[in-house]
Coordinates of C-alpha atoms in Angstrom, one line a residue:
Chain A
X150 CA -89.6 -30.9 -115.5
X151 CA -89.3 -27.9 -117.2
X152 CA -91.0 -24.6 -116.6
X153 CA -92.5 -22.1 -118.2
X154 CA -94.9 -19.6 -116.6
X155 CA -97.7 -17.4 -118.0
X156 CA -98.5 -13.8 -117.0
X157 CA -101.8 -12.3 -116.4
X158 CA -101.2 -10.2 -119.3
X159 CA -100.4 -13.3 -121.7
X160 CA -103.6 -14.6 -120.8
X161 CA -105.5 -11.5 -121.1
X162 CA -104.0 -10.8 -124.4
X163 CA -105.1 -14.7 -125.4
X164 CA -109.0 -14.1 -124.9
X165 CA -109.0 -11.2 -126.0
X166 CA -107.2 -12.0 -129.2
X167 CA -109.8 -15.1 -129.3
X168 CA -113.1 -12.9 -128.7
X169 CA -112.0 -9.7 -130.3
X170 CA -110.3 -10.6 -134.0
X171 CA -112.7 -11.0 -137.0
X172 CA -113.6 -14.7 -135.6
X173 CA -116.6 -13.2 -133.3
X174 CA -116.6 -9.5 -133.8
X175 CA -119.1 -9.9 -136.9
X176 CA -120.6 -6.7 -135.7
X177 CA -124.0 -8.8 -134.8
X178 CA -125.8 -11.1 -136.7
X179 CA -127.0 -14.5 -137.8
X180 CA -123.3 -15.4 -138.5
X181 CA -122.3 -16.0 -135.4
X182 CA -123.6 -19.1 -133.9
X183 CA -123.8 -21.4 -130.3
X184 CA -124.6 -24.9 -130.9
X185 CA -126.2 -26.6 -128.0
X186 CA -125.6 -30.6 -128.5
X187 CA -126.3 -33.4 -125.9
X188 CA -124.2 -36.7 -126.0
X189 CA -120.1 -36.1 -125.2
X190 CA -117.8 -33.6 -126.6
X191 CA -116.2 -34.3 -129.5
X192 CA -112.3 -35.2 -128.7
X193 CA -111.2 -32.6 -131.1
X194 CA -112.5 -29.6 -132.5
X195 CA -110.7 -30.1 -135.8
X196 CA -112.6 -33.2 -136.4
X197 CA -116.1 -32.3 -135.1
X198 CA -115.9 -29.8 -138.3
X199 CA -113.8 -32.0 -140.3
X200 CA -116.9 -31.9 -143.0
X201 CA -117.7 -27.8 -142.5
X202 CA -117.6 -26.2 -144.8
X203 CA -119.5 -27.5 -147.5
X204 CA -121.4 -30.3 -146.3
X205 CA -123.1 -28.2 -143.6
X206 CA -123.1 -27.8 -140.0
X207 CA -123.2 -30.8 -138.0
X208 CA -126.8 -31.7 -137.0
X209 CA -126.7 -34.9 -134.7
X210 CA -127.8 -34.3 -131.3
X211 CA -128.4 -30.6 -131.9
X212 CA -130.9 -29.4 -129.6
X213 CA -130.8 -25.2 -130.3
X214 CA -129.4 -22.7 -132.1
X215 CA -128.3 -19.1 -130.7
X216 CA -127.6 -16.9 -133.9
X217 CA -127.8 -13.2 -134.0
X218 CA -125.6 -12.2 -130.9
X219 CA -122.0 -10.8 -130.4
X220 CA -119.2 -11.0 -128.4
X221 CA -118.6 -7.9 -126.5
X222 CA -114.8 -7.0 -126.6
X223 CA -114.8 -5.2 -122.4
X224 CA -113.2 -8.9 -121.6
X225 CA -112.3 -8.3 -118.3
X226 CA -110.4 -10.4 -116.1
X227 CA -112.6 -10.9 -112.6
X228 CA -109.8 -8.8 -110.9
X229 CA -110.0 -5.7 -112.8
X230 CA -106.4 -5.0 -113.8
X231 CA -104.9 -6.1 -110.5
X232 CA -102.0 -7.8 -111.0
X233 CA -101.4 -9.2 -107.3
X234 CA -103.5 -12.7 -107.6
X235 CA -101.6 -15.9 -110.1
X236 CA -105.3 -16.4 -111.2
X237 CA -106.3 -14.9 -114.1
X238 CA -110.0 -15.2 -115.1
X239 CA -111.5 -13.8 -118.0
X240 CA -115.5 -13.7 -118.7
X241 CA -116.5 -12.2 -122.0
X242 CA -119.8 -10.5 -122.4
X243 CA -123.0 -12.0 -124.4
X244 CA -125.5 -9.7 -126.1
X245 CA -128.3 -9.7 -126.1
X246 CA -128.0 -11.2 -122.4
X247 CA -129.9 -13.3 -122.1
X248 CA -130.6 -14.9 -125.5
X249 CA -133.3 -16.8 -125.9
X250 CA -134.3 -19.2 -128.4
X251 CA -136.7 -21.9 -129.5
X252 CA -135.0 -25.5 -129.3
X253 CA -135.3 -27.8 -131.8
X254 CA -134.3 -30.9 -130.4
X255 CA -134.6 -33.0 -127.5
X256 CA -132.5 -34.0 -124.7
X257 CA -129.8 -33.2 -122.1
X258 CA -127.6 -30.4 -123.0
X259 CA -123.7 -31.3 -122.5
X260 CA -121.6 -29.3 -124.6
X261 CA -121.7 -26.7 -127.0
X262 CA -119.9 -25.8 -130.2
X263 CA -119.2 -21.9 -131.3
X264 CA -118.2 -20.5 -134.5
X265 CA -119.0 -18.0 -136.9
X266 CA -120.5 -19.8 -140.3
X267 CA -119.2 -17.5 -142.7
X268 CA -115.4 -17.1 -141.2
X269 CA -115.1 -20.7 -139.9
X270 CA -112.2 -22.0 -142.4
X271 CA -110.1 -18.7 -141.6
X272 CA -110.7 -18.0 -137.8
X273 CA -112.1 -21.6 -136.6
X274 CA -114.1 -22.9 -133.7
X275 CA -114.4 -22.9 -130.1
X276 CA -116.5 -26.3 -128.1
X277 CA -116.8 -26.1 -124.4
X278 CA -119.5 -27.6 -121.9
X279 CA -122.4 -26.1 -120.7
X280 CA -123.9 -26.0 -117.1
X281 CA -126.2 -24.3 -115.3
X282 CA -126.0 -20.9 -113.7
X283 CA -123.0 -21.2 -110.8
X284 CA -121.9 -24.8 -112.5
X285 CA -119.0 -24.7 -114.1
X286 CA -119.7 -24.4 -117.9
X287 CA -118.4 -21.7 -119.8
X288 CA -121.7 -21.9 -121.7
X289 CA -124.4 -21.3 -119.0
X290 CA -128.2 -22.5 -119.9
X291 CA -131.6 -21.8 -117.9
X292 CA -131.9 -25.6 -118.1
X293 CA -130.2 -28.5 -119.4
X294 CA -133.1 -30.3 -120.0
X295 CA -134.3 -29.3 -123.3
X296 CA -137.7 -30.2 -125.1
X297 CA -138.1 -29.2 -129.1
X298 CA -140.5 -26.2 -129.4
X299 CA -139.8 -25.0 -126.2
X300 CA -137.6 -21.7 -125.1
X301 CA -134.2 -21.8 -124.1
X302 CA -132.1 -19.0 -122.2
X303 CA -128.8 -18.7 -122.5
X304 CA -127.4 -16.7 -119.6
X305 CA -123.6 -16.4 -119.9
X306 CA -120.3 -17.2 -122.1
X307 CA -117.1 -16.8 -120.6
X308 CA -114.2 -18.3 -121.2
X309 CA -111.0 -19.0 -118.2
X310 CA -107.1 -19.3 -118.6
X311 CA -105.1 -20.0 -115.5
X312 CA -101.7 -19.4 -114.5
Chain B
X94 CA -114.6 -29.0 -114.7
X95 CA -114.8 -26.8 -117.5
X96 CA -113.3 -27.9 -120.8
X97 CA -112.7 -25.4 -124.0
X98 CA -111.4 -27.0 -126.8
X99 CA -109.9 -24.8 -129.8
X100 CA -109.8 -25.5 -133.5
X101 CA -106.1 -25.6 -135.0
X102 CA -107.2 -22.4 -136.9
X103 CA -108.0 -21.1 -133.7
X104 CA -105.0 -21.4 -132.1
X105 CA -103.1 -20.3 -135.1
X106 CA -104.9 -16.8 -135.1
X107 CA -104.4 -16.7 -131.1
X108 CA -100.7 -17.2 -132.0
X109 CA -100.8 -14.2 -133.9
X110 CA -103.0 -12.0 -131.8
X111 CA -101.7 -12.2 -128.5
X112 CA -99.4 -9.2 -127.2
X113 CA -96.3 -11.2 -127.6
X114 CA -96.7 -11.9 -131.3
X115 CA -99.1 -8.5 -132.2
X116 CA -102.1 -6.8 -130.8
X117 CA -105.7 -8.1 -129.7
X118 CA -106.6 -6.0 -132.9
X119 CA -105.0 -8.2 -135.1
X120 CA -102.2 -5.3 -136.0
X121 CA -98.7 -5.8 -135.3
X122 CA -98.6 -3.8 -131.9
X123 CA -94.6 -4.6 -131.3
X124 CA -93.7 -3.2 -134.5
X125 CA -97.1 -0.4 -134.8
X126 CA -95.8 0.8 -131.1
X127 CA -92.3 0.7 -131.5
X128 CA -91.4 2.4 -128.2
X129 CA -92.6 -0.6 -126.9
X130 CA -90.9 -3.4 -127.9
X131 CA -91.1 -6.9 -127.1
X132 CA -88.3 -8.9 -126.3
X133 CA -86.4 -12.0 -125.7
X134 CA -83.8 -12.2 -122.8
X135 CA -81.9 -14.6 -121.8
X136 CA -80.8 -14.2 -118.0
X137 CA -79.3 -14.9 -115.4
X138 CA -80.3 -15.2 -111.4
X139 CA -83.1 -17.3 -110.3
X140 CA -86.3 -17.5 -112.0
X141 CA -89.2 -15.5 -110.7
X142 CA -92.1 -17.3 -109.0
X143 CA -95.0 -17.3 -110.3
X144 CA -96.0 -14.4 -107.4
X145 CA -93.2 -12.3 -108.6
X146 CA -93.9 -12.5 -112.1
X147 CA -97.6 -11.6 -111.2
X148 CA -97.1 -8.6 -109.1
X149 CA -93.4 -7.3 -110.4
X150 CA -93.3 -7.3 -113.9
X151 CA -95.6 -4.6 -114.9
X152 CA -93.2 -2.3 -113.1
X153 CA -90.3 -4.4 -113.5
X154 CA -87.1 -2.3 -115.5
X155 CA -86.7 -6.4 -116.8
X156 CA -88.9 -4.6 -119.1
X157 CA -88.1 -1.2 -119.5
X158 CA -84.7 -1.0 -118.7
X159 CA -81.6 -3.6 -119.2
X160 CA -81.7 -5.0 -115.7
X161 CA -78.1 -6.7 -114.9
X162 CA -79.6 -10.0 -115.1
X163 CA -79.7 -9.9 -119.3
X164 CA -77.1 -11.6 -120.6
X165 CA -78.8 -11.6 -124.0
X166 CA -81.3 -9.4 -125.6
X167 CA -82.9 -9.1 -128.4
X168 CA -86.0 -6.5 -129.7
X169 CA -88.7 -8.1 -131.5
X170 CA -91.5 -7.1 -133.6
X171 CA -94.5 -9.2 -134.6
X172 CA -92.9 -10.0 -138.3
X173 CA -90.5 -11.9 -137.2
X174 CA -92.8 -14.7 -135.8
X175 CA -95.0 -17.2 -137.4
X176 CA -97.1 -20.5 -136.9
X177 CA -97.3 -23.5 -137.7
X178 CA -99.1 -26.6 -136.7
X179 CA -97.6 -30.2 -137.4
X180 CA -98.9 -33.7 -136.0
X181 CA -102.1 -31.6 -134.3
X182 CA -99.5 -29.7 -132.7
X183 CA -99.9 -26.0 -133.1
X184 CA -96.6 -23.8 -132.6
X185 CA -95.4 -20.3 -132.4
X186 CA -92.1 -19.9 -134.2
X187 CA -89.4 -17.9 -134.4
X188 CA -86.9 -18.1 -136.8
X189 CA -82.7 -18.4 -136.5
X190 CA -81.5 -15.1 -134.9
X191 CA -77.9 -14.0 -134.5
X192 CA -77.2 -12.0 -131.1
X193 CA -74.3 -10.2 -129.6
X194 CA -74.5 -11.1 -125.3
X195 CA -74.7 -7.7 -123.8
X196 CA -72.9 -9.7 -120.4
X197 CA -71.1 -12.1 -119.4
X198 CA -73.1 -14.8 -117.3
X199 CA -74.4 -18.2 -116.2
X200 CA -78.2 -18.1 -118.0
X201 CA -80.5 -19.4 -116.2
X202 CA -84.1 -18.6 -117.1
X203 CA -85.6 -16.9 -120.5
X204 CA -88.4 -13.9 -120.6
X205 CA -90.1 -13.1 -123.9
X206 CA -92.3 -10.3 -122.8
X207 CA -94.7 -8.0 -125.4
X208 CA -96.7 -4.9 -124.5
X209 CA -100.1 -5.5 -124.3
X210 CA -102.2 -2.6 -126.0
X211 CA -106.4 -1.7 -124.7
X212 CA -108.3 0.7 -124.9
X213 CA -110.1 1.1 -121.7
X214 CA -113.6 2.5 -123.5
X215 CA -114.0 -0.9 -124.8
X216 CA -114.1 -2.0 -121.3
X217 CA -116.7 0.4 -119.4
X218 CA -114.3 3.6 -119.3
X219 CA -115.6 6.8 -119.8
X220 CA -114.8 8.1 -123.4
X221 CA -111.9 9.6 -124.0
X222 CA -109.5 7.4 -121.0
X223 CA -106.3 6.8 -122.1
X224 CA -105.1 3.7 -123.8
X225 CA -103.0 1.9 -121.5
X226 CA -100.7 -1.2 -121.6
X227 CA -99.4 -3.9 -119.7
X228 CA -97.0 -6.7 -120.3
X229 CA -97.4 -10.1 -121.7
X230 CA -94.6 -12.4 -120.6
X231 CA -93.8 -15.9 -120.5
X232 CA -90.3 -17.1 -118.6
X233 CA -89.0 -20.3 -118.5
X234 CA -85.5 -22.4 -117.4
X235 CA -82.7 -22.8 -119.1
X236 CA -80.4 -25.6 -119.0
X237 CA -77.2 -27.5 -120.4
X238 CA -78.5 -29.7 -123.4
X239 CA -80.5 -33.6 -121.5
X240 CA -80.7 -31.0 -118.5
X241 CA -84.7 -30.5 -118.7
X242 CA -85.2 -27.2 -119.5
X243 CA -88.0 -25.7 -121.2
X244 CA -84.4 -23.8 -123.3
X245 CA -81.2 -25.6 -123.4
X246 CA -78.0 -24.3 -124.3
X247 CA -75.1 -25.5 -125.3
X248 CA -73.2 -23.8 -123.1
X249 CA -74.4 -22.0 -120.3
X250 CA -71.8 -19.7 -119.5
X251 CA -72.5 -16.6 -121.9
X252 CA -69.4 -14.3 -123.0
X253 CA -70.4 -10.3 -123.4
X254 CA -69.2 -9.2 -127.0
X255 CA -69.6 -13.0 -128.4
X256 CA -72.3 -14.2 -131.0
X257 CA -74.7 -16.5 -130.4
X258 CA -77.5 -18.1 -132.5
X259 CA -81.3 -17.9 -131.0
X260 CA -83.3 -20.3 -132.7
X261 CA -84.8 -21.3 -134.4
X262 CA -87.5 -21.9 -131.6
X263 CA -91.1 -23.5 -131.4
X264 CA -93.5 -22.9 -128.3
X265 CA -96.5 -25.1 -128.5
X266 CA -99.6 -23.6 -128.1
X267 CA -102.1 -25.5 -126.5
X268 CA -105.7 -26.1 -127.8
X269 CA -107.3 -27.6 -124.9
X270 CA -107.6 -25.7 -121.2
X271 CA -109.8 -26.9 -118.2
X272 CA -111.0 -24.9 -115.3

């Protein structure tokens, strides 16, 4: 078997690279965009947007749209800058926090799919899950069950690299 | 079980952003910060644990100095690597290198290590802190060629003064991490 290990710094220089490059650091604004979708997670980000752009973003299953927000860049990992732990966690911040929009679809909230709409074929797109607050999304919702005209939160993004 | 899946372009721009290859600003910190340059050593001596790596590098001289466990050294700056992604397979590359061996040696484990720029404002610090840095570094075994090794060699016992070719190399970049 053969090994390669990660540092803390690698992994702090990963997510920050992902949060902080042109991809979601759009100042603010309607560009930048969380897809809420119910049914499973696509198997690959690459084909999920196979059609994007051009044809649109994908629509089936969408149940809300958070637009308007940004990223903040102070990405820091859950231990400060202590280097003494081989777990490095990083949560990125979410502004306005929390966000809150109308849904406009109806069902169970599984996954989610984020991007910004006018960068996508140059700095592509991120899907993860989404949970509750204290489940183990890195997309975290006030509920999963959604209902079309009604408010949804969303309380967190953070992203996690381990070594 | 938290799943984050990246696009290819994703990865790609991660493979240039990270403090190996350049800065989280998208500049090419290894060569912008040339005082602190990135490198790749081939050593000798056990590998670090995972603990070690952790808690010794940031102070380590494996970094700052030339710690009698490099056999082979060589400076890097962010031009000389690339990506590429083949099959759905997205990897940073580094292209053929000749290097002189600084020791003579049994290699046993590689370090490819980049300073990691911030500004500590960005992250809650009163205006005007310092910028500070820490090290981004990934090691790995080496072994004879069918010997398992995240590097193989041809031969494993290095010669100071002799040339040796480094590369060309590919480290895959995953595009899927659970948590």
């Amino acid at each position: 078997m053969a090994i390669i290990r990660a540092n803390f710094g690698f992994y702090d220089s990963m997510i920050r690279g992902l949060v902080s490059t042109a991809f979601f650091i759009d100042a603010s604004g309607p560009n930048n965009r969380i897809e809420i979708y119910a049914g499973p997670m696509p198997a690959d980000a690459d084909s999920f947007f196979s059609g994007y752009p051009g044809a649109g973003s994908p629509t089936s299953n969408l149940l809300a749209t958070f637009s308007d927000f940004r990223i903040t860049q102070n990405t820091v990992p859950s231990t400060g800058n202590n280097l003494d732990v081989q777990e490095a966690m990083f949560t990125g911040g979410f502004e306005p926090n929390p966000g809150t929009v109308t849904a406009t679809g109806t069902g169970i909230a599984v996954w989610y799919a984020m991007y910004n709409t006018t960068r996508f074929a140059t700095h592509g797109a991120l899907l993860g899950d989404c949970s509750i607050s204290g489940g183990t999304g890195s997309v975290h919702l006030d509920s999963l069950s959604i209902v079309a005209g009604s408010p949804v939160q969303l309380l967190h993004w953070g992203v996690r690299f381990q070594t | 079980m938290a799943t984050i899946k990246f696009s290819t372009r994703i990865a790609e721009n991660i493979a240039g952003t990270t403090g190996i290859t350049s800065s989280s600003a998208g500049t090419p910190a290894l060569a912008a910060y040339s005082t602190y340059n990135g490198y790749l050593r081939i050593l000798s001596g056990p590998i670090p644990t995972q603990n070690e790596l952790e808690n010794a590098y940031p102070t380590w001289d494996r970094f700052t100095g030339s710690p009698s466990e490099v056999l082979i050294e060589r400076a890097h700056t962010a031009a000389q690597f690339g990506s590429v992604t083949s099959g759905g397979v997205t990897y940073v590359t580094w292209d053929l290198e000749l290097v002189t061996a600084v020791r003579s040696g049994v290699a046993s484990w590689w370090c490819w290590s980049g300073y990691e720029h911030y500004d500590p404002v960005d992250r809650g610090a009163a205006p005007g802190a310092p910028d500070n840095y820490y090290v981004a570094a990934l090691i790995g075994d080496i072994t004879a060629i069918a010997g398992g090794g995240s590097m193989t060699l041809v031969d494993l016992n290095i010669v100071a003064g002799q040339t040796y070719e480094l590369g060309p190399a590919r480290f895959v970049l995953p595009r899927e991490y659970t948590y």
